[in-house]
Amino acid sequence: MKKLTIILIFIITLPSVAQQSITLEECYNLVTANYPLAKQSQLLDAQNKLDKAIISTSKLPQFSLDAQATYQSDVIEIPIPNANIEPLNKDQYRATLSVNQLIYNGGLTDASLNLKSTQLKTKQKQIEVNLYQLKQQINQLYFSVLLAQESELLLNAKQTQLEAKLKEVKSGIKYGVVLPSSDKVLEAELLKINQQSQELLSNKMSLIETLSSLISQPLDVSTQFQNPLVKTQLNSELKRPELDLFQFKKEEIENSESLIAKQNSPKLLGFATGGYGNPGLNMLDNSFQPFYTVGAKLNWNVFDWDSNKKQRQSIAINKDILDNETEIFKLNTNIKLNQQKKEIDKIETFIISDLEIINLRKEVLKSADSQLKNGVITSSAYITELTNLYEDENTLVKHEIQLQLAKANYNVIKGL
């Protein structure tokens, strides 16, 4: 008997355990991880590694192989009588292998690598900003589903109340207390409720499908959307990812300045060339000979008509532009926050009034219920009062969801 009880409890509770549920925070995390744009972050990282590997090759020895065969119309001759020196062949051959090794370039390579690193951070932060902007779209869809979910519960409650009232009315008709056609009015209202339920379900399915596509997570009408208790921090500072993006862009500009400044640094290279040819380095030896040269060379662009300086000044102006954009962004964001705060205050005032209205409607409906039982009013009059209460309760639910949405949007605008 004890085992049978345990099995029955398991069977009864299994559907509720298996039922899927989701929270607003989970939707945020899922859209950040699964939205197609998120894949670009890994692609940028792979691309950056390749770019840095290419730049780093400048520190490695550079090899080049050359081979040539020529025929020339004239060659050098030594005009000394009886010198017995053979003139060079007019057909000449040469093959060389050269090695160049960068010794010093003023830190140009390291500056290029630093710039690539900051460019990667900037691009990845831009992706984060774009993904963050999807949060308000998530808010709108999520709380619209919540509203449909709560409205569905209210409509079911109204339907249950009408069905119970229909039984009372039919009993009243049977005993001659209530007018004979009163049950028809209630049955018609129940049919209307069925229509409203179908429309509500259709809208809810559409919202859920859109949200499911956005977060790449399978959802359906059986999914329970948890009602979040959103809290706002009114006096905290802005924590938007755009502010980090502005800072990364500024670092990118500073690294670009550093790279340009190092472009005029002296460059010292070591080189070695080995070869085999006819003639070799000894032009008087008219035969195939091996040869080699080793050395070092310095390259330094001493004077560039202030071109380098002007490039750095031009780039530095971008930092001022970024500071201006940051200031504009903060101003516009604070304006939106102020508007959102007023929206929150307005809805909170509405909710207080909604509660007072509902209490009054319940008193009126209670009186109408008694009057219907005693045949004082018709079913239509009762339905009118019940519908008034339902609509006001629906308005309260709507305002409560709107309040949570306004708070969630406030947090997104602020960056919390």
Coordinates of C-alpha atoms in Angstrom, one line a residue:
M1 CA 0.0 0.0 0.0
K2 CA 2.9 2.3 0.9
K3 CA 4.6 1.6 -2.5
L4 CA 1.3 2.2 -4.3
T5 CA 0.9 5.6 -2.6
I6 CA 4.5 6.6 -3.6
I7 CA 3.9 5.6 -7.3
L8 CA 0.6 7.6 -7.4
I9 CA 2.3 10.7 -6.0
F10 CA 5.1 10.3 -8.6
I11 CA 2.5 10.0 -11.4
I12 CA 0.5 13.0 -10.2
T13 CA 3.6 15.3 -9.8
L14 CA 5.4 14.2 -12.9
P15 CA 3.6 16.6 -15.3
S16 CA 4.3 19.6 -13.1
V17 CA 8.0 18.6 -12.7
A18 CA 8.4 18.0 -16.5
Q19 CA 6.7 21.3 -17.3
Q20 CA 9.2 23.8 -18.7
S21 CA 9.7 27.2 -17.1
I22 CA 11.9 30.2 -18.0
T23 CA 12.9 33.4 -16.4
L24 CA 13.7 36.9 -17.8
E25 CA 17.4 36.5 -16.8
E26 CA 17.6 33.2 -18.6
C27 CA 16.3 34.9 -21.8
Y28 CA 19.0 37.6 -21.5
N29 CA 21.7 34.9 -21.2
L30 CA 20.3 32.8 -24.0
V31 CA 20.1 35.7 -26.5
T32 CA 23.7 36.7 -25.6
A33 CA 24.9 33.1 -26.2
N34 CA 22.8 32.0 -29.1
Y35 CA 22.0 35.0 -31.2
P36 CA 23.9 34.6 -34.6
L37 CA 25.8 37.8 -34.0
A38 CA 27.5 36.2 -30.9
K39 CA 29.4 33.9 -33.3
Q40 CA 31.3 36.8 -34.7
S41 CA 33.3 37.2 -31.5
Q42 CA 35.0 33.8 -32.0
L43 CA 35.6 34.6 -35.7
L44 CA 37.2 38.0 -34.8
D45 CA 39.4 36.2 -32.2
A46 CA 40.6 33.7 -34.8
Q47 CA 41.2 36.5 -37.3
N48 CA 43.1 38.5 -34.8
K49 CA 45.4 35.6 -34.0
L50 CA 46.2 35.2 -37.7
D51 CA 46.9 39.0 -38.1
K52 CA 49.2 39.0 -35.1
A53 CA 51.0 35.9 -36.4
I54 CA 51.6 37.7 -39.7
I55 CA 53.0 40.8 -38.0
S56 CA 55.2 38.7 -35.7
T57 CA 56.9 37.2 -38.8
S58 CA 58.8 40.5 -39.2
K59 CA 61.0 39.4 -36.3
L60 CA 62.0 36.2 -38.1
P61 CA 64.7 35.8 -40.7
Q62 CA 63.4 36.6 -44.2
F63 CA 64.8 34.3 -47.0
S64 CA 64.8 35.0 -50.7
L65 CA 66.1 32.9 -53.6
D66 CA 67.0 34.5 -56.9
A67 CA 68.4 33.0 -60.2
Q68 CA 69.1 34.7 -63.5
A69 CA 70.7 34.0 -66.8
T70 CA 71.6 36.9 -69.1
Y71 CA 73.2 37.6 -72.4
Q72 CA 74.6 41.1 -73.0
S73 CA 75.8 42.8 -76.1
D74 CA 79.1 44.0 -74.6
V75 CA 81.3 43.2 -71.6
I76 CA 84.2 44.9 -69.8
E77 CA 87.6 44.5 -71.5
I78 CA 91.0 45.6 -70.1
P79 CA 92.8 47.6 -72.8
I80 CA 96.3 46.5 -72.0
P81 CA 98.3 44.9 -74.9
N82 CA 99.6 41.4 -74.4
A83 CA 97.9 41.3 -70.9
N84 CA 96.6 37.8 -71.7
I85 CA 93.4 38.5 -69.8
E86 CA 90.3 36.8 -71.2
P87 CA 87.3 39.0 -71.6
L88 CA 84.1 38.1 -69.7
N89 CA 81.6 35.9 -71.3
K90 CA 78.6 37.7 -72.8
D91 CA 76.4 35.0 -71.3
Q92 CA 76.4 35.2 -67.6
Y93 CA 74.7 33.1 -64.8
R94 CA 73.9 33.8 -61.2
A95 CA 72.0 32.1 -58.4
T96 CA 71.8 33.6 -54.9
L97 CA 70.2 32.9 -51.5
S98 CA 69.7 36.0 -49.3
V99 CA 68.8 36.2 -45.6
N100 CA 67.6 39.4 -43.9
Q101 CA 67.2 39.6 -40.2
L102 CA 65.5 42.6 -38.5
I103 CA 67.7 43.7 -35.6
Y104 CA 65.9 46.9 -34.5
N105 CA 62.9 48.9 -35.8
G106 CA 62.1 51.2 -32.8
G107 CA 59.4 48.9 -31.4
L108 CA 57.3 49.1 -34.6
T109 CA 56.4 45.4 -34.5
D110 CA 55.3 45.5 -30.8
A111 CA 53.2 48.7 -31.5
S112 CA 51.5 46.9 -34.4
L113 CA 50.7 43.9 -32.1
N114 CA 49.3 46.2 -29.4
L115 CA 47.1 48.0 -32.0
K116 CA 45.7 44.6 -33.1
S117 CA 44.9 43.7 -29.5
T118 CA 43.0 46.9 -28.9
Q119 CA 41.2 46.6 -32.2
L120 CA 40.0 43.1 -31.2
K121 CA 38.7 44.4 -27.9
T122 CA 36.9 47.3 -29.6
K123 CA 35.2 44.9 -32.2
Q124 CA 34.2 42.4 -29.5
K125 CA 32.8 45.1 -27.3
Q126 CA 30.8 46.5 -30.3
I127 CA 29.3 43.0 -30.6
E128 CA 28.4 43.1 -26.9
V129 CA 26.8 46.5 -27.3
N130 CA 24.7 45.2 -30.2
L131 CA 23.6 42.1 -28.2
Y132 CA 22.8 44.3 -25.2
Q133 CA 20.4 46.3 -27.3
L134 CA 18.4 43.2 -27.8
K135 CA 17.4 43.2 -24.2
Q136 CA 14.6 45.7 -24.6
Q137 CA 13.2 43.6 -27.4
I138 CA 13.4 40.6 -25.0
N139 CA 11.6 42.7 -22.3
Q140 CA 8.8 43.6 -24.7
L141 CA 8.2 40.0 -25.8
Y142 CA 8.6 38.4 -22.3
F143 CA 6.2 40.8 -20.5
S144 CA 3.7 40.6 -23.4
V145 CA 3.7 36.8 -22.9
L146 CA 3.3 37.4 -19.1
L147 CA 0.4 39.7 -19.7
A148 CA -1.3 37.1 -21.9
Q149 CA -0.6 34.4 -19.3
E150 CA -2.2 36.5 -16.5
S151 CA -5.1 37.5 -18.7
E152 CA -5.7 33.9 -19.5
L153 CA -5.9 33.1 -15.8
L154 CA -8.4 35.9 -15.2
L155 CA -10.6 34.8 -18.2
N156 CA -10.6 31.2 -16.9
A157 CA -11.7 32.5 -13.5
K158 CA -14.5 34.5 -15.1
Q159 CA -15.5 31.4 -17.1
T160 CA -15.6 29.3 -13.9
Q161 CA -17.7 31.9 -12.1
L162 CA -20.2 32.1 -15.0
E163 CA -20.5 28.3 -15.2
A164 CA -21.3 28.2 -11.5
K165 CA -23.8 31.0 -11.9
L166 CA -25.4 29.2 -14.9
K167 CA -26.1 26.2 -12.7
E168 CA -27.7 28.4 -10.1
V169 CA -29.8 30.2 -12.8
K170 CA -31.0 26.9 -14.3
S171 CA -32.0 25.8 -10.8
G172 CA -33.8 29.1 -10.3
I173 CA -35.7 28.7 -13.7
K174 CA -36.7 25.2 -12.7
Y175 CA -38.3 26.5 -9.5
G176 CA -39.7 29.6 -11.1
V177 CA -37.6 32.1 -9.2
V178 CA -35.6 33.3 -12.3
L179 CA -36.9 34.3 -15.7
P180 CA -36.8 31.4 -18.3
S181 CA -34.4 33.1 -20.8
S182 CA -31.8 34.1 -18.2
D183 CA -29.7 31.0 -18.8
K184 CA -29.4 31.8 -22.5
V185 CA -27.7 35.1 -21.7
L186 CA -25.1 33.3 -19.6
E187 CA -24.6 30.6 -22.2
A188 CA -24.0 33.3 -24.9
E189 CA -21.5 35.0 -22.6
L190 CA -19.6 31.7 -22.1
L191 CA -19.4 31.4 -25.9
K192 CA -17.9 34.9 -26.1
I193 CA -15.4 33.9 -23.4
N194 CA -14.4 30.8 -25.5
Q195 CA -13.7 33.1 -28.5
Q196 CA -11.6 35.5 -26.3
S197 CA -9.6 32.5 -25.0
Q198 CA -8.9 31.3 -28.6
E199 CA -7.8 34.8 -29.6
L200 CA -5.6 35.2 -26.4
L201 CA -4.0 31.8 -27.1
S202 CA -3.3 32.7 -30.7
N203 CA -1.6 36.0 -29.7
K204 CA 0.4 34.2 -27.0
M205 CA 1.6 31.5 -29.4
S206 CA 2.8 34.2 -31.8
L207 CA 4.7 36.0 -29.1
I208 CA 6.3 32.8 -27.8
E209 CA 7.4 31.7 -31.2
T210 CA 9.1 35.1 -31.8
L211 CA 10.9 34.9 -28.4
S212 CA 11.9 31.3 -29.1
S213 CA 13.5 32.3 -32.4
L214 CA 15.3 35.2 -30.8
I215 CA 16.9 33.2 -28.0
S216 CA 17.2 29.9 -30.0
Q217 CA 15.4 28.0 -27.2
P218 CA 12.4 25.7 -27.8
L219 CA 9.3 27.2 -26.1
D220 CA 5.6 26.6 -26.4
V221 CA 2.3 27.6 -24.8
S222 CA 2.9 25.1 -21.9
T223 CA 6.1 27.0 -20.9
Q224 CA 5.7 28.9 -17.6
F225 CA 7.1 32.4 -17.7
Q226 CA 8.2 33.3 -14.2
N227 CA 7.0 36.8 -13.1
P228 CA 10.2 38.6 -12.1
L229 CA 10.2 41.0 -9.2
V230 CA 12.3 43.7 -10.9
K231 CA 14.1 46.1 -8.6
T232 CA 15.7 49.4 -9.7
Q233 CA 18.6 51.3 -8.3
L234 CA 17.8 54.9 -9.0
N235 CA 21.0 56.5 -7.8
S236 CA 23.6 54.1 -9.2
E237 CA 25.9 55.2 -12.0
L238 CA 25.5 54.2 -15.6
K239 CA 27.0 50.8 -16.4
R240 CA 26.3 50.6 -20.1
P241 CA 28.7 48.6 -22.3
E242 CA 28.8 51.6 -24.7
L243 CA 30.9 53.4 -22.1
D244 CA 33.5 50.6 -22.2
L245 CA 33.3 50.8 -26.0
F246 CA 34.2 54.5 -26.0
Q247 CA 37.1 53.7 -23.7
F248 CA 38.4 50.9 -25.9
K249 CA 38.1 53.2 -29.0
K250 CA 40.2 55.8 -27.1
E251 CA 42.9 53.1 -26.4
E252 CA 42.8 52.1 -30.0
I253 CA 43.5 55.7 -31.0
E254 CA 46.4 56.0 -28.6
N255 CA 47.9 52.8 -30.0
S256 CA 47.5 54.1 -33.5
E257 CA 49.4 57.3 -32.5
S258 CA 52.2 55.2 -31.0
L259 CA 52.4 53.1 -34.2
I260 CA 52.6 56.1 -36.4
A261 CA 55.2 57.7 -34.2
K262 CA 57.4 54.6 -34.5
Q263 CA 57.2 54.5 -38.3
N264 CA 60.0 57.0 -38.6
S265 CA 62.3 55.2 -36.2
P266 CA 65.6 53.9 -37.6
K267 CA 65.5 50.3 -38.8
L268 CA 68.7 48.2 -38.5
L269 CA 68.9 44.9 -40.5
G270 CA 71.6 42.3 -40.8
F271 CA 71.9 40.5 -44.1
A272 CA 73.8 37.7 -45.8
T273 CA 73.9 36.6 -49.4
G274 CA 75.5 33.4 -50.7
G275 CA 75.6 32.5 -54.4
Y276 CA 77.1 30.7 -57.3
G277 CA 77.7 32.3 -60.7
N278 CA 79.8 33.1 -63.7
P279 CA 81.4 35.5 -63.0
G280 CA 81.5 35.6 -59.2
L281 CA 82.5 38.6 -57.2
N282 CA 85.9 38.6 -59.0
M283 CA 85.0 40.1 -62.3
L284 CA 88.4 39.0 -63.8
D285 CA 87.8 35.3 -63.1
N286 CA 85.8 34.1 -66.1
S287 CA 84.4 30.9 -64.5
F288 CA 81.8 29.6 -62.2
Q289 CA 82.6 30.6 -58.6
P290 CA 80.9 30.5 -55.2
F291 CA 80.6 33.8 -53.4
Y292 CA 79.0 35.4 -50.3
T293 CA 78.5 38.8 -48.7
V294 CA 77.5 39.7 -45.1
G295 CA 76.7 43.0 -43.6
A296 CA 74.3 45.4 -41.9
K297 CA 72.2 48.3 -43.2
L298 CA 70.5 51.2 -41.5
N299 CA 67.4 52.9 -42.8
W300 CA 66.1 56.1 -41.3
N301 CA 63.7 58.6 -42.7
V302 CA 65.2 61.7 -41.1
F303 CA 62.9 64.3 -42.6
D304 CA 59.3 63.8 -43.8
W305 CA 58.0 67.4 -43.9
D306 CA 56.1 66.9 -40.6
S307 CA 53.8 64.3 -42.3
N308 CA 54.1 61.9 -39.3
K309 CA 53.4 64.6 -36.8
K310 CA 50.3 65.8 -38.7
Q311 CA 49.0 62.3 -38.9
R312 CA 49.2 61.9 -35.1
Q313 CA 47.5 65.3 -34.6
S314 CA 44.7 64.2 -37.0
I315 CA 44.2 61.0 -35.1
A316 CA 44.3 62.8 -31.7
I317 CA 41.3 64.8 -32.8
N318 CA 39.3 61.6 -32.8
K319 CA 39.8 61.4 -29.0
D320 CA 38.1 64.7 -28.6
I321 CA 35.3 63.5 -30.8
L322 CA 35.0 60.4 -28.7
D323 CA 34.8 62.5 -25.5
N324 CA 32.0 64.5 -27.1
E325 CA 30.1 61.3 -28.2
T326 CA 30.5 60.0 -24.6
E327 CA 29.0 63.2 -23.2
I328 CA 26.1 63.1 -25.7
F329 CA 25.4 59.4 -24.9
K330 CA 25.3 60.0 -21.1
L331 CA 23.0 63.0 -21.6
N332 CA 20.6 61.2 -23.8
T333 CA 20.7 58.1 -21.5
N334 CA 19.9 60.2 -18.4
I335 CA 17.0 61.8 -20.3
K336 CA 15.6 58.4 -21.1
L337 CA 16.1 57.3 -17.4
N338 CA 14.2 60.4 -16.2
Q339 CA 11.3 59.6 -18.6
Q340 CA 11.3 56.0 -17.6
K341 CA 11.2 57.0 -13.9
K342 CA 8.2 59.2 -14.5
E343 CA 6.5 56.3 -16.3
I344 CA 7.2 54.0 -13.3
D345 CA 5.7 56.6 -10.9
K346 CA 2.6 57.1 -13.1
I347 CA 1.9 53.3 -13.3
E348 CA 2.3 52.9 -9.5
T349 CA -0.3 55.6 -9.0
F350 CA -2.6 53.8 -11.4
I351 CA -2.2 50.6 -9.5
I352 CA -3.4 52.2 -6.3
S353 CA -6.5 53.5 -8.0
D354 CA -7.1 50.1 -9.7
L355 CA -7.1 48.4 -6.2
E356 CA -9.7 50.8 -5.0
I357 CA -11.9 50.4 -8.1
I358 CA -11.8 46.6 -7.8
N359 CA -12.9 46.7 -4.2
L360 CA -15.9 48.8 -5.1
R361 CA -16.7 46.6 -8.1
K362 CA -16.6 43.5 -5.9
E363 CA -19.2 45.1 -3.6
V364 CA -21.4 46.0 -6.5
L365 CA -21.1 42.4 -7.9
K366 CA -21.9 40.9 -4.6
S367 CA -25.1 43.0 -4.5
A368 CA -25.9 42.0 -8.1
D369 CA -25.4 38.3 -7.3
S370 CA -28.0 38.6 -4.5
Q371 CA -30.4 40.5 -6.7
L372 CA -30.1 37.9 -9.5
K373 CA -30.9 35.0 -7.1
N374 CA -34.0 36.8 -5.9
G375 CA -35.1 37.7 -9.5
V376 CA -34.7 41.4 -9.0
I377 CA -32.3 41.9 -11.9
T378 CA -31.8 40.1 -15.2
S379 CA -28.8 37.9 -16.1
S380 CA -27.7 40.7 -18.5
A381 CA -27.4 43.2 -15.6
Y382 CA -25.4 40.6 -13.7
I383 CA -23.1 39.9 -16.6
T384 CA -22.5 43.7 -17.0
E385 CA -21.3 44.0 -13.4
L386 CA -19.2 40.8 -13.7
T387 CA -17.6 42.0 -16.9
N388 CA -16.9 45.4 -15.3
L389 CA -15.1 43.6 -12.5
Y390 CA -13.2 41.4 -15.0
E391 CA -12.1 44.4 -17.1
D392 CA -10.9 46.3 -14.0
E393 CA -9.0 43.2 -12.7
N394 CA -7.5 42.9 -16.2
T395 CA -6.5 46.6 -16.1
L396 CA -4.8 46.0 -12.8
V397 CA -2.9 43.0 -14.2
K398 CA -2.0 45.0 -17.2
H399 CA -0.6 47.9 -15.1
E400 CA 1.3 45.4 -12.8
I401 CA 3.0 43.9 -15.9
Q402 CA 3.6 47.4 -17.4
L403 CA 5.2 48.4 -14.1
Q404 CA 7.6 45.4 -14.2
L405 CA 8.3 46.1 -17.9
A406 CA 9.1 49.8 -17.1
K407 CA 11.4 48.8 -14.3
A408 CA 13.2 46.2 -16.5
N409 CA 13.6 48.8 -19.3
Y410 CA 14.9 51.2 -16.7
N411 CA 17.6 48.7 -15.7
V412 CA 18.5 48.0 -19.3
I413 CA 18.8 51.8 -20.0
K414 CA 21.0 52.2 -16.9
G415 CA 23.1 49.1 -17.6
L416 CA 22.3 47.1 -14.5

